[in-house]
Amino acid sequence: MNDLSFPTVAVRESLTIFVRGLRVEAGIGIYDHEHGRLQTLLIDVTLDLGPIAVHGLADTVNYETVAAACQSIVAEGHVGLVETFAERLALDCLKDPRIRAVTVRVDKPGALEAAAGVGCELTYRR
């Protein structure tokens, strides 16, 4: 045995739930030509639940709630900025008291022809 001893008990530091590349068709944009049509958004969401133990679905966040929150924002009508969309989604996620922090990234791939993607990323922490 070497001098480096490993702890006999492992301690969970954090549980992170994520949804990556969720494709949403949304009415979004500030320009006249963006009104009255849908555009693709690619959504990434990371939820920090802290060191909670998970024994079943009731102990964690269901991925479908993130998708449903996105669809609710879309159903509310046209959104001017991807920053606004991201903020609404982040604040909706924080309604779940188990979530300690949320990071939302919204990519609007068709917004700038010469770029692979453009958008924003924001983080809220309790």
PDB file of C-alpha atoms in Angstrom:
ATOM      1  CA  MET A   1       0.000   0.000   0.000  1.00  0.00           C
ATOM      2  CA  ASN A   2       1.259   3.490  -0.773  1.00  0.00           C
ATOM      3  CA  ASP A   3       1.254   6.596   1.409  1.00  0.00           C
ATOM      4  CA  LEU A   4      -1.759   8.046  -0.383  1.00  0.00           C
ATOM      5  CA  SER A   5      -4.831   6.852   1.453  1.00  0.00           C
ATOM      6  CA  PHE A   6      -8.265   7.233   0.000  1.00  0.00           C
ATOM      7  CA  PRO A   7     -11.207   8.026   2.245  1.00  0.00           C
ATOM      8  CA  THR A   8     -13.257   5.004   3.158  1.00  0.00           C
ATOM      9  CA  VAL A   9     -16.483   6.970   2.793  1.00  0.00           C
ATOM     10  CA  ALA A  10     -17.325   8.893  -0.340  1.00  0.00           C
ATOM     11  CA  VAL A  11     -19.276  12.123   0.104  1.00  0.00           C
ATOM     12  CA  ARG A  12     -21.474  13.448  -2.662  1.00  0.00           C
ATOM     13  CA  GLU A  13     -20.653  17.086  -3.321  1.00  0.00           C
ATOM     14  CA  SER A  14     -23.260  17.857  -5.935  1.00  0.00           C
ATOM     15  CA  LEU A  15     -25.812  16.469  -8.323  1.00  0.00           C
ATOM     16  CA  THR A  16     -26.185  18.245 -11.650  1.00  0.00           C
ATOM     17  CA  ILE A  17     -29.109  17.601 -13.970  1.00  0.00           C
ATOM     18  CA  PHE A  18     -28.827  18.828 -17.537  1.00  0.00           C
ATOM     19  CA  VAL A  19     -30.748  19.115 -20.779  1.00  0.00           C
ATOM     20  CA  ARG A  20     -28.604  19.814 -23.851  1.00  0.00           C
ATOM     21  CA  GLY A  21     -29.599  20.878 -27.331  1.00  0.00           C
ATOM     22  CA  LEU A  22     -33.350  21.086 -26.708  1.00  0.00           C
ATOM     23  CA  ARG A  23     -34.763  22.322 -30.018  1.00  0.00           C
ATOM     24  CA  VAL A  24     -37.598  24.821 -29.657  1.00  0.00           C
ATOM     25  CA  GLU A  25     -39.469  26.667 -32.397  1.00  0.00           C
ATOM     26  CA  ALA A  26     -40.285  30.109 -31.027  1.00  0.00           C
ATOM     27  CA  GLY A  27     -41.529  33.493 -32.058  1.00  0.00           C
ATOM     28  CA  ILE A  28     -38.442  35.495 -31.155  1.00  0.00           C
ATOM     29  CA  GLY A  29     -36.573  38.569 -32.327  1.00  0.00           C
ATOM     30  CA  ILE A  30     -36.712  42.346 -32.324  1.00  0.00           C
ATOM     31  CA  TYR A  31     -36.698  42.984 -36.063  1.00  0.00           C
ATOM     32  CA  ASP A  32     -39.836  43.359 -38.181  1.00  0.00           C
ATOM     33  CA  HIS A  33     -38.921  40.380 -40.380  1.00  0.00           C
ATOM     34  CA  GLU A  34     -38.758  38.182 -37.246  1.00  0.00           C
ATOM     35  CA  HIS A  35     -42.354  38.833 -36.221  1.00  0.00           C
ATOM     36  CA  GLY A  36     -45.054  36.427 -37.345  1.00  0.00           C
ATOM     37  CA  ARG A  37     -42.705  33.479 -37.902  1.00  0.00           C
ATOM     38  CA  LEU A  38     -40.990  30.829 -35.823  1.00  0.00           C
ATOM     39  CA  GLN A  39     -37.238  30.485 -35.416  1.00  0.00           C
ATOM     40  CA  THR A  40     -35.205  27.638 -34.004  1.00  0.00           C
ATOM     41  CA  LEU A  41     -33.634  27.985 -30.586  1.00  0.00           C
ATOM     42  CA  LEU A  42     -31.252  25.451 -29.078  1.00  0.00           C
ATOM     43  CA  ILE A  43     -31.560  25.396 -25.309  1.00  0.00           C
ATOM     44  CA  ASP A  44     -29.084  24.054 -22.733  1.00  0.00           C
ATOM     45  CA  VAL A  45     -30.086  23.970 -19.076  1.00  0.00           C
ATOM     46  CA  THR A  46     -27.935  22.904 -16.128  1.00  0.00           C
ATOM     47  CA  LEU A  47     -29.542  22.492 -12.714  1.00  0.00           C
ATOM     48  CA  ASP A  48     -27.447  22.214  -9.548  1.00  0.00           C
ATOM     49  CA  LEU A  49     -29.334  20.259  -6.905  1.00  0.00           C
ATOM     50  CA  GLY A  50     -26.553  20.169  -4.339  1.00  0.00           C
ATOM     51  CA  PRO A  51     -25.607  16.953  -2.561  1.00  0.00           C
ATOM     52  CA  ILE A  52     -29.086  15.416  -2.452  1.00  0.00           C
ATOM     53  CA  ALA A  53     -29.626  11.674  -2.488  1.00  0.00           C
ATOM     54  CA  VAL A  54     -31.815  10.296  -5.250  1.00  0.00           C
ATOM     55  CA  HIS A  55     -33.751   7.073  -4.798  1.00  0.00           C
ATOM     56  CA  GLY A  56     -36.477   7.705  -7.361  1.00  0.00           C
ATOM     57  CA  LEU A  57     -37.948  10.262  -9.743  1.00  0.00           C
ATOM     58  CA  ALA A  58     -39.673  12.094  -6.882  1.00  0.00           C
ATOM     59  CA  ASP A  59     -36.250  12.961  -5.448  1.00  0.00           C
ATOM     60  CA  THR A  60     -34.952  14.730  -8.536  1.00  0.00           C
ATOM     61  CA  VAL A  61     -35.990  17.044 -11.362  1.00  0.00           C
ATOM     62  CA  ASN A  62     -37.689  15.445 -14.349  1.00  0.00           C
ATOM     63  CA  TYR A  63     -36.148  16.534 -17.661  1.00  0.00           C
ATOM     64  CA  GLU A  64     -39.640  16.919 -19.078  1.00  0.00           C
ATOM     65  CA  THR A  65     -40.319  19.860 -16.744  1.00  0.00           C
ATOM     66  CA  VAL A  66     -37.561  21.822 -18.481  1.00  0.00           C
ATOM     67  CA  ALA A  67     -39.057  21.076 -21.906  1.00  0.00           C
ATOM     68  CA  ALA A  68     -42.528  21.977 -20.646  1.00  0.00           C
ATOM     69  CA  ALA A  69     -41.250  25.282 -19.263  1.00  0.00           C
ATOM     70  CA  CYS A  70     -39.762  26.122 -22.675  1.00  0.00           C
ATOM     71  CA  GLN A  71     -43.045  25.329 -24.388  1.00  0.00           C
ATOM     72  CA  SER A  72     -44.939  27.499 -21.887  1.00  0.00           C
ATOM     73  CA  ILE A  73     -42.717  30.465 -22.708  1.00  0.00           C
ATOM     74  CA  VAL A  74     -43.291  29.865 -26.424  1.00  0.00           C
ATOM     75  CA  ALA A  75     -47.063  29.640 -25.835  1.00  0.00           C
ATOM     76  CA  GLU A  76     -47.069  33.034 -24.103  1.00  0.00           C
ATOM     77  CA  GLY A  77     -46.242  34.664 -27.438  1.00  0.00           C
ATOM     78  CA  HIS A  78     -43.445  36.495 -29.184  1.00  0.00           C
ATOM     79  CA  VAL A  79     -40.300  37.218 -27.134  1.00  0.00           C
ATOM     80  CA  GLY A  80     -38.019  40.044 -28.204  1.00  0.00           C
ATOM     81  CA  LEU A  81     -34.648  38.890 -26.913  1.00  0.00           C
ATOM     82  CA  VAL A  82     -32.969  35.537 -26.273  1.00  0.00           C
ATOM     83  CA  GLU A  83     -31.838  37.081 -22.968  1.00  0.00           C
ATOM     84  CA  THR A  84     -35.489  37.480 -21.970  1.00  0.00           C
ATOM     85  CA  PHE A  85     -36.268  33.887 -22.959  1.00  0.00           C
ATOM     86  CA  ALA A  86     -33.290  32.633 -20.932  1.00  0.00           C
ATOM     87  CA  GLU A  87     -34.274  34.653 -17.882  1.00  0.00           C
ATOM     88  CA  ARG A  88     -37.878  33.448 -17.953  1.00  0.00           C
ATOM     89  CA  LEU A  89     -36.720  29.853 -18.231  1.00  0.00           C
ATOM     90  CA  ALA A  90     -34.173  30.187 -15.416  1.00  0.00           C
ATOM     91  CA  LEU A  91     -36.687  31.772 -13.056  1.00  0.00           C
ATOM     92  CA  ASP A  92     -39.250  29.093 -13.896  1.00  0.00           C
ATOM     93  CA  CYS A  93     -36.701  26.394 -13.039  1.00  0.00           C
ATOM     94  CA  LEU A  94     -36.001  28.071  -9.696  1.00  0.00           C
ATOM     95  CA  LYS A  95     -39.625  27.556  -8.665  1.00  0.00           C
ATOM     96  CA  ASP A  96     -38.437  24.099  -7.616  1.00  0.00           C
ATOM     97  CA  PRO A  97     -36.900  24.662  -4.150  1.00  0.00           C
ATOM     98  CA  ARG A  98     -34.431  21.792  -4.619  1.00  0.00           C
ATOM     99  CA  ILE A  99     -32.591  23.710  -7.330  1.00  0.00           C
ATOM    100  CA  ARG A 100     -29.671  25.672  -5.903  1.00  0.00           C
ATOM    101  CA  ALA A 101     -28.478  27.151  -9.182  1.00  0.00           C
ATOM    102  CA  VAL A 102     -29.512  27.147 -12.811  1.00  0.00           C
ATOM    103  CA  THR A 103     -27.583  27.993 -15.949  1.00  0.00           C
ATOM    104  CA  VAL A 104     -29.510  28.547 -19.164  1.00  0.00           C
ATOM    105  CA  ARG A 105     -27.925  28.917 -22.569  1.00  0.00           C
ATOM    106  CA  VAL A 106     -30.032  29.988 -25.543  1.00  0.00           C
ATOM    107  CA  ASP A 107     -28.510  29.643 -28.997  1.00  0.00           C
ATOM    108  CA  LYS A 108     -30.258  31.240 -31.984  1.00  0.00           C
ATOM    109  CA  PRO A 109     -28.388  29.486 -34.808  1.00  0.00           C
ATOM    110  CA  GLY A 110     -29.925  31.407 -37.712  1.00  0.00           C
ATOM    111  CA  ALA A 111     -29.301  34.871 -36.316  1.00  0.00           C
ATOM    112  CA  LEU A 112     -25.871  35.491 -37.820  1.00  0.00           C
ATOM    113  CA  GLU A 113     -25.065  33.766 -41.087  1.00  0.00           C
ATOM    114  CA  ALA A 114     -21.292  33.656 -40.585  1.00  0.00           C
ATOM    115  CA  ALA A 115     -21.516  32.178 -37.055  1.00  0.00           C
ATOM    116  CA  ALA A 116     -22.166  28.620 -35.931  1.00  0.00           C
ATOM    117  CA  GLY A 117     -24.266  29.991 -33.113  1.00  0.00           C
ATOM    118  CA  VAL A 118     -25.112  33.162 -31.231  1.00  0.00           C
ATOM    119  CA  GLY A 119     -27.062  33.758 -28.083  1.00  0.00           C
ATOM    120  CA  CYS A 120     -26.604  34.129 -24.375  1.00  0.00           C
ATOM    121  CA  GLU A 121     -25.914  32.214 -21.207  1.00  0.00           C
ATOM    122  CA  LEU A 122     -26.972  33.238 -17.720  1.00  0.00           C
ATOM    123  CA  THR A 123     -26.762  31.767 -14.245  1.00  0.00           C
ATOM    124  CA  TYR A 124     -28.938  32.304 -11.198  1.00  0.00           C
ATOM    125  CA  ARG A 125     -27.882  31.007  -7.784  1.00  0.00           C
ATOM    126  CA  ARG A 126     -29.770  30.974  -4.488  1.00  0.00           C
TER     127      ARG A 126
END
